[in-house]
Coordinates of C-alpha atoms and ligand atoms in Angstrom, one line a residue:
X20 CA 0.0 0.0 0.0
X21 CA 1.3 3.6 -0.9
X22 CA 0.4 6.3 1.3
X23 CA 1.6 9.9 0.5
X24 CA 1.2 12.1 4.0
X25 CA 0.9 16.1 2.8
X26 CA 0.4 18.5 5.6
X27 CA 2.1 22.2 6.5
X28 CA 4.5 21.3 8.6
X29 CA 5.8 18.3 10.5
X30 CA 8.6 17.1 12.9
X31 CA 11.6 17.5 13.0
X32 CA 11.6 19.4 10.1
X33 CA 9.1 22.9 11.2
X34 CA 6.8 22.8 14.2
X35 CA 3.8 25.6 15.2
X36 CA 2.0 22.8 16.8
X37 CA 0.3 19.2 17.5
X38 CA -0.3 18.9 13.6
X39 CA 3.5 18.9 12.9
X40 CA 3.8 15.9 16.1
X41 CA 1.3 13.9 14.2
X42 CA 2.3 14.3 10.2
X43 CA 6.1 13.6 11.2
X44 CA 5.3 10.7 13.6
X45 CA 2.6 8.9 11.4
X46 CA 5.1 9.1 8.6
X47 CA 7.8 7.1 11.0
X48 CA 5.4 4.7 12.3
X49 CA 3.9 3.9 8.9
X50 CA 7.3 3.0 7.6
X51 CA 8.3 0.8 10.6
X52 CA 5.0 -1.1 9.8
X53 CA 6.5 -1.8 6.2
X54 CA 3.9 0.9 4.4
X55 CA 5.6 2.5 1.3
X56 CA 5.3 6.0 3.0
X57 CA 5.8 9.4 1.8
X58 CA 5.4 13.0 3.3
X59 CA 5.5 16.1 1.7
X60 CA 5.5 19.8 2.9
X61 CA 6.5 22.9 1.9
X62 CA 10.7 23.9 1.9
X63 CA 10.3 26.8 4.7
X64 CA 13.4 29.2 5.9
X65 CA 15.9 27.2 8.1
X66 CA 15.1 23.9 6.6
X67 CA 18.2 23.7 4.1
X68 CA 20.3 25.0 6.9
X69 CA 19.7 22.3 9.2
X70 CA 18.5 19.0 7.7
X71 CA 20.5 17.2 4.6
X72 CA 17.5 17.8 1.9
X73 CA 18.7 17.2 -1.5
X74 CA 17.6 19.0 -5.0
X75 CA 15.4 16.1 -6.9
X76 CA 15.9 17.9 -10.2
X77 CA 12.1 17.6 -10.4
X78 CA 10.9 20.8 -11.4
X79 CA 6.8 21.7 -10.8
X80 CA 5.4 24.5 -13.2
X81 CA 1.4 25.5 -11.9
X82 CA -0.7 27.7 -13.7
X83 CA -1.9 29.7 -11.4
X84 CA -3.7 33.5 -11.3
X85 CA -2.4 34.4 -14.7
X86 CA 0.9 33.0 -14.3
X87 CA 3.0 29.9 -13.9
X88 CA 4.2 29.5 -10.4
X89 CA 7.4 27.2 -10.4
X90 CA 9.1 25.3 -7.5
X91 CA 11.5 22.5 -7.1
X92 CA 11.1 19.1 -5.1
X93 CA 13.3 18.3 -2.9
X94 CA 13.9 15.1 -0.5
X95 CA 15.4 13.3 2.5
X96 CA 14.9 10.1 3.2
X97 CA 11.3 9.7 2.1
X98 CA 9.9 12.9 2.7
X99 CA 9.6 15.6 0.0
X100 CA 9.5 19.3 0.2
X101 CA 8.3 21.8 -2.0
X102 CA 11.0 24.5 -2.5
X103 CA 9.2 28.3 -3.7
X104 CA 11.1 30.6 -2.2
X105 CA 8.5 33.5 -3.0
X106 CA 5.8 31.4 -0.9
X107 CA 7.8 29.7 1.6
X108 CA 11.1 31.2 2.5
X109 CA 9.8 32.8 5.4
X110 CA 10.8 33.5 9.1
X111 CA 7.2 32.2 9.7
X112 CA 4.7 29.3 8.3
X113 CA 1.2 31.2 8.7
X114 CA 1.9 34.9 9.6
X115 CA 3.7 37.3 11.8
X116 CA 2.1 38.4 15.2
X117 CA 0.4 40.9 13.3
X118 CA -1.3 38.4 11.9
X119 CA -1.7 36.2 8.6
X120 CA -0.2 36.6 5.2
X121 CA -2.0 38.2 3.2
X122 CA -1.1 35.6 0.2
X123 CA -2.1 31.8 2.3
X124 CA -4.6 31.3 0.4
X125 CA -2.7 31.4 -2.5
X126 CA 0.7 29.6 -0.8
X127 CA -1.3 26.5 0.2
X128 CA -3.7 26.4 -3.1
X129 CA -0.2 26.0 -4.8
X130 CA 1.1 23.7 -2.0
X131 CA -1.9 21.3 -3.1
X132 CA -1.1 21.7 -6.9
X133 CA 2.6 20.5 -6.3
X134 CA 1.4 17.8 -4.1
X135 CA -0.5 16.2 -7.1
X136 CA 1.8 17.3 -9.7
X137 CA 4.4 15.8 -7.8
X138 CA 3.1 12.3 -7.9
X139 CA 2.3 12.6 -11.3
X140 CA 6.1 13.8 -12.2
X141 CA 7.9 11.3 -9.8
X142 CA 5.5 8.7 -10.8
X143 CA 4.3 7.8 -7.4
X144 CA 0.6 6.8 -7.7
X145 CA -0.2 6.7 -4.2
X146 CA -3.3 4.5 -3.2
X147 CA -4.2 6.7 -0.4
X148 CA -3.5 10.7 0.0
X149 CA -3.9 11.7 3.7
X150 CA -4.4 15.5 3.9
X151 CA -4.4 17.5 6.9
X152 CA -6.2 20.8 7.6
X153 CA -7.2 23.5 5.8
X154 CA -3.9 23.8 4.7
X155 CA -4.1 20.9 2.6
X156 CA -7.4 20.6 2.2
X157 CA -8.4 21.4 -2.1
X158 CA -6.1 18.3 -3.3
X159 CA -9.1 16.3 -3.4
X160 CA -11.2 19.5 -4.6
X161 CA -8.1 19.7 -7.4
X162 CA -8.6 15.9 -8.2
X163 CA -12.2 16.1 -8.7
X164 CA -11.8 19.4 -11.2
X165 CA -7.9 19.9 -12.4
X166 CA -7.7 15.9 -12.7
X167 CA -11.3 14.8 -13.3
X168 CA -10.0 13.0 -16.7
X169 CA -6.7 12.0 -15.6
X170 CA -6.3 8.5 -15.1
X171 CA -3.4 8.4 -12.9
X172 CA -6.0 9.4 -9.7
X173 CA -8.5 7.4 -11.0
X174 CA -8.3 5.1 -7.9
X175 CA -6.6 7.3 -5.1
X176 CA -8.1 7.5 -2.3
X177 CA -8.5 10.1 0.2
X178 CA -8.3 10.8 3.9
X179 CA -8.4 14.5 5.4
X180 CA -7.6 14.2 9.1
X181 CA -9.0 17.7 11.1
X182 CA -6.5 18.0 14.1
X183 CA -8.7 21.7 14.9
X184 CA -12.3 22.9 13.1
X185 CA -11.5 26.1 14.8
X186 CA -8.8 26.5 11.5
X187 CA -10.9 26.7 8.4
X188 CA -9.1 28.9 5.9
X189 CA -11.1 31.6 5.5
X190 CA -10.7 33.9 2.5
X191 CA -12.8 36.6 0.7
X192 CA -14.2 35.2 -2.7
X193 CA -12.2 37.4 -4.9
X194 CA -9.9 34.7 -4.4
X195 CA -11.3 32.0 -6.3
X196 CA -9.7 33.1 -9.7
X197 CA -6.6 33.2 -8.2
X198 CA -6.5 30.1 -6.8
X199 CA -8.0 28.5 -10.2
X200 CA -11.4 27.2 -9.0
X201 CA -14.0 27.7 -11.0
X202 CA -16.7 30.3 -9.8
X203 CA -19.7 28.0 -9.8
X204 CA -18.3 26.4 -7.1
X205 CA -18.5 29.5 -5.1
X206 CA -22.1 28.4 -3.5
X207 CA -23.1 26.7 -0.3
X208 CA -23.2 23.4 -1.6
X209 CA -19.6 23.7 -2.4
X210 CA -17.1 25.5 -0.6
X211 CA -18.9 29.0 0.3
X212 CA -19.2 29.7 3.8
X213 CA -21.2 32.7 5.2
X214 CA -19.7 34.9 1.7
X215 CA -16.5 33.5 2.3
X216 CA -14.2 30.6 0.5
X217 CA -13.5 27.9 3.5
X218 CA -11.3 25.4 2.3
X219 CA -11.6 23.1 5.0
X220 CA -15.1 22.6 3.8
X221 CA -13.6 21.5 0.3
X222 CA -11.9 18.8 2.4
X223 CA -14.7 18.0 4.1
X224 CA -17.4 17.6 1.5
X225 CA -15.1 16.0 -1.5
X226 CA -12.7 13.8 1.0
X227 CA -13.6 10.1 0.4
X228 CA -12.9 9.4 4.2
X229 CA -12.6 12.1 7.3
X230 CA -10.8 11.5 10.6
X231 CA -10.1 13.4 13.7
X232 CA -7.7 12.9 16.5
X233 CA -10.1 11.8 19.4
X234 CA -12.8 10.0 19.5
X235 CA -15.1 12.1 21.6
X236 CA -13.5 14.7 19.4
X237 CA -15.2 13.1 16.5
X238 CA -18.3 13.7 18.0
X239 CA -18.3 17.2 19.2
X240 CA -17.4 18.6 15.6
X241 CA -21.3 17.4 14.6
X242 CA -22.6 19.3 17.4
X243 CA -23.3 23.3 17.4
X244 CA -20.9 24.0 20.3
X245 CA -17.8 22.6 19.4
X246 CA -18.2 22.5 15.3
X247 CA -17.2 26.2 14.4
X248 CA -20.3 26.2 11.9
X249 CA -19.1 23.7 9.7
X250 CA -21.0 20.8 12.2
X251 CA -23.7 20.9 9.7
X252 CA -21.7 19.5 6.8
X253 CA -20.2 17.4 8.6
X254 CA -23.5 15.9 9.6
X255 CA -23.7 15.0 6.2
X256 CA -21.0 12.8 6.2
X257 CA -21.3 11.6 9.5
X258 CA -21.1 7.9 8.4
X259 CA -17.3 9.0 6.8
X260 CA -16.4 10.4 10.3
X261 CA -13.8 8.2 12.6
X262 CA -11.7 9.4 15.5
X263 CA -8.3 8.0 16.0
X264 CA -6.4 9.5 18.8
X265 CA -3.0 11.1 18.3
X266 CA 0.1 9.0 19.6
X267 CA 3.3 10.4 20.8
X268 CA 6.9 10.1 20.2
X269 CA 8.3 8.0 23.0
X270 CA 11.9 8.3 21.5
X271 CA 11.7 11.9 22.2
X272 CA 9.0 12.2 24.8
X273 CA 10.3 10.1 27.6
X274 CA 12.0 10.8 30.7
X275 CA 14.4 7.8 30.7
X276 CA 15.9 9.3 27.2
X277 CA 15.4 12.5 27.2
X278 CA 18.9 14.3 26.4
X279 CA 17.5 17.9 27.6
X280 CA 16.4 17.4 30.8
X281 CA 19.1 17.7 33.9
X282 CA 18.5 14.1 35.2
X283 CA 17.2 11.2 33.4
X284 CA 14.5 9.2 35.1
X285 CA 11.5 6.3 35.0
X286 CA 8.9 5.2 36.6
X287 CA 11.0 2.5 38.7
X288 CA 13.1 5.4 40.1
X289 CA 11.8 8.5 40.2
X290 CA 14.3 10.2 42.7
X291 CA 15.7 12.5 39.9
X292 CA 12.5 13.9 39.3
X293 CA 12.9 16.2 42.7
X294 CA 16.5 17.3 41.0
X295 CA 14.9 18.6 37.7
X296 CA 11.7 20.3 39.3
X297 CA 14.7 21.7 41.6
X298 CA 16.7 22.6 38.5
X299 CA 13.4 24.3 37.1
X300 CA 12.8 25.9 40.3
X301 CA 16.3 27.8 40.5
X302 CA 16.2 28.5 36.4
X303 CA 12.5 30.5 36.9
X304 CA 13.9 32.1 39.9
X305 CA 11.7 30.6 42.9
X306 CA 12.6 30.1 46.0
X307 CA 13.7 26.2 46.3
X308 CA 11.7 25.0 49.1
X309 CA 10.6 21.4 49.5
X310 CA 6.8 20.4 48.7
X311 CA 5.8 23.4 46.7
X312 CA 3.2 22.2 44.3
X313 CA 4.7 23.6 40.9
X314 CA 2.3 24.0 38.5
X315 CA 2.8 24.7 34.4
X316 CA 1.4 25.3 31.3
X317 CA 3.0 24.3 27.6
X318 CA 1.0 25.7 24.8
X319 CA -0.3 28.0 22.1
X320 CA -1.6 31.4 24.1
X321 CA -4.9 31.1 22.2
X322 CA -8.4 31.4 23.9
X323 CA -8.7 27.6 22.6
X324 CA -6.6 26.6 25.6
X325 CA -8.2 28.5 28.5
X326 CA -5.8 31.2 29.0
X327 CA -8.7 33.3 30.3
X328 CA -9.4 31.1 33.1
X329 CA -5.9 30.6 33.7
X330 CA -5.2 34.4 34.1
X331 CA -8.4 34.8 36.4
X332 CA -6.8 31.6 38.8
X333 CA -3.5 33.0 38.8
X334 CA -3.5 35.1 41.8
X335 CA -5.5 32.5 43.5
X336 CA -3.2 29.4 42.6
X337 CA 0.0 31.4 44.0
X338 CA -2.1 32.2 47.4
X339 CA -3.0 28.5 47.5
X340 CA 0.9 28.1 47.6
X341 CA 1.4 26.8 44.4
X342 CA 4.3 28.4 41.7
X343 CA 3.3 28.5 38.3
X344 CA 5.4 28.0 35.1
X345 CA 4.0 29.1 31.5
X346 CA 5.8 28.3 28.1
X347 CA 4.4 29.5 25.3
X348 CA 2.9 32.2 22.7
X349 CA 0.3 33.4 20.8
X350 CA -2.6 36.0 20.8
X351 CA -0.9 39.5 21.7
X352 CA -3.6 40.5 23.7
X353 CA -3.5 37.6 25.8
X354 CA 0.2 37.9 25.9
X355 CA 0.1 41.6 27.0
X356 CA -2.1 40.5 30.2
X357 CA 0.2 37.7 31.1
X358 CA 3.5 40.1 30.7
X359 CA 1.6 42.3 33.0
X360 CA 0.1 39.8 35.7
X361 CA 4.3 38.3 35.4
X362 CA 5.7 41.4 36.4
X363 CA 3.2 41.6 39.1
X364 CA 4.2 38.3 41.1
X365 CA 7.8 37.7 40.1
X366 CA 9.6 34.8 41.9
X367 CA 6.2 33.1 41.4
X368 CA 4.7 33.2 38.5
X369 CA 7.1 32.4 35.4
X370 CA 6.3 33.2 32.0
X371 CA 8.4 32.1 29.2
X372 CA 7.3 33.8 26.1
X373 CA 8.1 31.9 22.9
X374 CA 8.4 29.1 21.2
X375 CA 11.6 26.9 23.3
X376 CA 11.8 23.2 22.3
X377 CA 13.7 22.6 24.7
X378 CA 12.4 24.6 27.9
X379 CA 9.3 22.6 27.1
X380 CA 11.2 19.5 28.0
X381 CA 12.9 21.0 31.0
X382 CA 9.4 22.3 32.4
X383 CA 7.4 18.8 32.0
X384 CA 10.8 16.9 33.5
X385 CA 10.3 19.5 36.6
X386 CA 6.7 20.3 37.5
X387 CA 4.5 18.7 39.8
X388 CA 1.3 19.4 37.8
X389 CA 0.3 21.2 34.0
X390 CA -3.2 22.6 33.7
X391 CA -4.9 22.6 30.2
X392 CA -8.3 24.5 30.8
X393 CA -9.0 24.4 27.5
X394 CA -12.8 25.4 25.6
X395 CA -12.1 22.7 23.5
X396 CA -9.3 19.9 22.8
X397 CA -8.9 18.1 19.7
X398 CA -6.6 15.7 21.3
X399 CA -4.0 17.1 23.0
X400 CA -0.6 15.8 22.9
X401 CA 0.4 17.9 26.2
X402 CA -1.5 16.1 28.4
X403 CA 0.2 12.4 27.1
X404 CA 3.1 13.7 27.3
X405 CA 3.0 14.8 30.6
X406 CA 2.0 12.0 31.9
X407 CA 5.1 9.8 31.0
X408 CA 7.1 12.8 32.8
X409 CA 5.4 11.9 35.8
X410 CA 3.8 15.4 35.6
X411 CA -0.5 15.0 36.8
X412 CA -2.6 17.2 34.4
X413 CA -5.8 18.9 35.5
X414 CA -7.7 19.7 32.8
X415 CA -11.2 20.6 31.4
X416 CA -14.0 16.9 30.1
X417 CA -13.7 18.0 26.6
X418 CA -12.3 15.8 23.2
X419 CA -8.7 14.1 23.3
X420 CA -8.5 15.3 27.5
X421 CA -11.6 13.2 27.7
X422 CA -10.4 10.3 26.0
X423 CA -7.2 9.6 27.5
X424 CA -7.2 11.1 31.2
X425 CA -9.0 9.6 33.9
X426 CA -10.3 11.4 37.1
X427 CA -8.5 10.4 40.3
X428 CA -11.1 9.2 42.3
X429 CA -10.5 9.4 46.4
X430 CA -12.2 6.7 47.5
X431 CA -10.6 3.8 44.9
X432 CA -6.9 5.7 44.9
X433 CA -7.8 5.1 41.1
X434 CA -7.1 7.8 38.2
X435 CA -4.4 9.4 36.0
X436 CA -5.2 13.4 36.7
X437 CA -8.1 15.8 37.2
X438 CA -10.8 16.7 35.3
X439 CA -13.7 19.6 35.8
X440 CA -16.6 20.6 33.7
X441 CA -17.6 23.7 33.3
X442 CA -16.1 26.2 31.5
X443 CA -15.6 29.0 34.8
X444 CA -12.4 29.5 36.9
X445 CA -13.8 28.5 39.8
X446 CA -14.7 24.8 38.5
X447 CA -11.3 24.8 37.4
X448 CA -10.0 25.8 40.6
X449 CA -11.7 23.4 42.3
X450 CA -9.6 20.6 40.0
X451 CA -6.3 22.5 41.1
X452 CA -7.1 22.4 45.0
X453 CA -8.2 18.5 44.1
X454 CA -4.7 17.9 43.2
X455 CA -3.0 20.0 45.6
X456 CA -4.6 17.8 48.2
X457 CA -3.8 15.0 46.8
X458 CA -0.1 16.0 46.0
X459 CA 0.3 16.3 50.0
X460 CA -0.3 12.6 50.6
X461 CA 3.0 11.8 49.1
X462 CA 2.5 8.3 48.6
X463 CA -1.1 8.8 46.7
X464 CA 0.5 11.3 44.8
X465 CA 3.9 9.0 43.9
X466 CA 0.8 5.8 42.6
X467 CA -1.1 8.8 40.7
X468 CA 2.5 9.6 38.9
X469 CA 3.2 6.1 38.5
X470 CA 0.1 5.3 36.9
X471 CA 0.2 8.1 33.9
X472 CA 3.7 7.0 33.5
X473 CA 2.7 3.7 32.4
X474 CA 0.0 4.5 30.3
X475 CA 1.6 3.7 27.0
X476 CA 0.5 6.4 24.0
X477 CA 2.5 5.1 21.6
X478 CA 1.8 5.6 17.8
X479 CA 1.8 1.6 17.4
X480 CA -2.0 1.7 18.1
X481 CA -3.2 4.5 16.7
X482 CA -0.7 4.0 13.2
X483 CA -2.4 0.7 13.1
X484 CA -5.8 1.7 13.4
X485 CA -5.1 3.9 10.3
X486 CA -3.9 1.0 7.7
X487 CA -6.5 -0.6 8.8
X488 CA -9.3 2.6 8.0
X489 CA -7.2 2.6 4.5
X490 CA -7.5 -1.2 3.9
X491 CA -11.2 -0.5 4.8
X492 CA -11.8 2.3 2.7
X493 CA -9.9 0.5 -0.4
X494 CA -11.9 -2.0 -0.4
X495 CA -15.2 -0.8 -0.1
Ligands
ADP4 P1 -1.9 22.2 19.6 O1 -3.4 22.6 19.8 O2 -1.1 23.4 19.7 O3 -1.7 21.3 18.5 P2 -1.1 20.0 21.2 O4 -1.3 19.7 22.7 O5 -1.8 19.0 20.3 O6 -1.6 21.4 21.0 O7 0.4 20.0 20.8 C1 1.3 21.0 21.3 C2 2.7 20.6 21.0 O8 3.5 21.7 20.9 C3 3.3 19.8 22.1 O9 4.3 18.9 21.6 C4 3.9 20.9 23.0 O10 5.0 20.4 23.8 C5 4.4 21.8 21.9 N1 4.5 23.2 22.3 C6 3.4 24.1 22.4 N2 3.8 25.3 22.7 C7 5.2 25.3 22.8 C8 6.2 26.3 23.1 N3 5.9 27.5 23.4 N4 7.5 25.9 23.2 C9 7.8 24.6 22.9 N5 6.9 23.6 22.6 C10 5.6 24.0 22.6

């Protein structure tokens, strides 16, 4: 079975999020499991610099708007990148904090053109194309218009994976010429959304299969409150609709190997734990005193994840004793109030503001607890990886949080973290003081550790559940 991966970014190559975890991963774990496997993404800035891609000679000529767009494939080791240095050769994937290029809808139209015409020119007839997100998400639109004829995709197959409906591509219609779609299909059957082009509905509706990343996830994107308006198309296809839940990355993601945390450790011997979250104390500037809960948060500053609640608990998780740690970036608004409320309670509040690979590593290694509050959760890879640190998550019931952590229950000395339901600070609060409770009773707390430690995430499950979704949806 061929299977050609596309996406906008994936590890270790570029990385704004979860999306570039799971393309990168998938694409290792399929080939392990003896699948002819290929990825492609686009050739961004800092690529060339730092990973041994090589020039293919293949070069891709798209009409597009007028003109012909060229661009050169590149490759390492199986995955493919499309090099067009006018689109891609940017200090950023999407857009600066100011906000999005003006030109993505015409970077990743193009993107999807190369995609196909790079199977076609390679000769790689792939049985099944896995899209992901908007990003990615006219190939199939392309194959059913550009390619209708063209027997080479007769019998490919489909999959569009939606790792976040809250990312639809959202463009004004003038851009339909550029991006060579016919105009007709500027209407709500097709891919018009409230007077706008949404191009995750184009992989919605012509997609021969849809996944997303959590099961529960799955079904909150067909209901009004979590499906960003598109819940009534994907009603429609509601029989085409599987969740498989995101894996992680145990060769990077694991205490016992990890190369950038101060002491390795495992769940047999977890003594070295206390020596990172001391090493983490001292590098945030807090005071190193034993049995402070140390609390942290790793993640896009986005109103997705809660960062509302989490600024109105602030003040009350320091009283409570606890220090708190965040890593990450985002909105500026939300990043402006954080800055402030930082300055306000320095030595306990941290805030690391950025993107730090390797921070992130240090701070799940060291803290005691990470809180994801978040509206909504596709999956969450945050919360798995946590877990194998040792590090208990409280987080909010909703998709992928759902799915893979299970309340600590008093009574039974049963459960993996903490989990509240309503959307307001103070149910969320009432999860923190949960676990602070708990983390007091050492030897509770040490089983609770113990027990998300072993949970095993691995891609082997979830990779297989795929092939066996393709299989299915080849031979039907
Ligand atoms: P998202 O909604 O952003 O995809 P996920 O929980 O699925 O959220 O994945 C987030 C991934 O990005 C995790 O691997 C996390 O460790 C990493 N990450 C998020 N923000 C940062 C940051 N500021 N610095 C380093 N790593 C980060």
């Amino acid at each position: 079975m061929r299977v050609l991966i596309a996406a906008s970014e994936a590890i270790p190559y570029c990385k704004t999020g979860g999306l570039a975890d799971v393309s990168g991963s998938l694409f290792k774990e399929l080939a392990t499991m003896n699948i002819d496997v290929r990825l492609i993404i686009p050739l961004y800035k800092g690529i060339m610099n730092n990973f041994p891609v090589s020039d293919t000679g293949v070069r891709l000529v798209i009409p597009m708007q007028h003109r012909n767009y060229q661009a050169h494939l590149y490759s390492d080791n199986g995955v493919f990148f499309v090099r067009c240095d006018e689109f891609f050769d940017r200090d950023w994937l999407y857009g600066e904090t100011e906000g999005d290029f003006p030109d993505n809808a015409l970077r990743f139209a193009f993107f999807c053109r190369t995609v196909l015409e790079a199977c076609r020119l390679t000769d790689y007839c792939p049985d099944i194309i896995h899209f992901n997100d908007w990003q990615t998400s006219l190939i199939p639109l392309y194959i059913k218009t550009h390619y209708q004829n063209d027997k080479f995709f007769r019998n490919v197959v489909t999959v569009l994976t939606i790792h976040n409906i809250g990312y639809q591509g959202l463009f004004k219609p003038e851009i339909m010429p550029l991006i060579d779609i016919e105009r007709g299909l500027f209407s709500p059957e097709s891919i018009e959304f409230y007077g706008k082009v949404n191009f995750l509905k184009a992989g919605i509706l012509y997609a021969d299969i849809i996944t997303t990343v959590s099961r529960r996830y799955a079904e909150e994107i067909i209901t009004s409150e979590y499906g960003f308006g598109l819940d009534g198309v994907l009603k429609t296809r509601k029989k085409d609709i599987y969740g498989i839940r995101n894996g992680v990355d145990y060769t990077k993601w694991s205490p016992s190997v990890d190369t950038f945390i101060a002491k390795s450790y495992s769940s047999n011997d977890m003594r070295d734990k206390a020596y990172c979250k001391k090493k983490l104390l001292k590098d945030c500037g807090f005071v190193i005193k034993k049995n402070i809960p140390l609390i942290s948060f790793i993640g896009r500053f986005a109103s997705q994840k809660g960062i509302k609640l989490i600024i109105s608990t602030l003040s009350r998780m320091i009283e409570y004793g606890c220090r708190v740690v965040m890593l990450g970036k985002g909105d500026r608004n939300l990043e402006n109030i954080l800055i402030k409320k930082a300055s306000g309670l320095t030595g306990k509040l941290y805030l690391k503001k950025g993107f730090d690979e390797k921070f992130a590593h240090s701070v799940y290694a060291g803290s005691d607890m990470v809180i994801i509050p978040s509206q909504y959760e596709p999956c969450g890879l945050v919360q798995m990886i946590a877990m194998k640190y040792g590090t208990v998550p409280v987080v909010r019931r909703t998709g992928g949080l759902s799915d893979t952590i299970e309340d600590y229950n008093a009574l039974s000395d049963t459960g993996t973290g903490f989990l509240f339901d309503s959307y307001n600070a103070s149910a969320f609060f009432e999860a923190i003081k949960r676990a602070v409770t708990v983390y007091t009773h050492k030897n509770r707390w040490n089983k609770l550790m113990q027990r998300g430690m072993n949970k095993d995430f691995s891609w082997k499950k979830s990779a297989a559940e795929y092939i066996e979704l393709y299989k299915k949806t080849l031979s039907s």
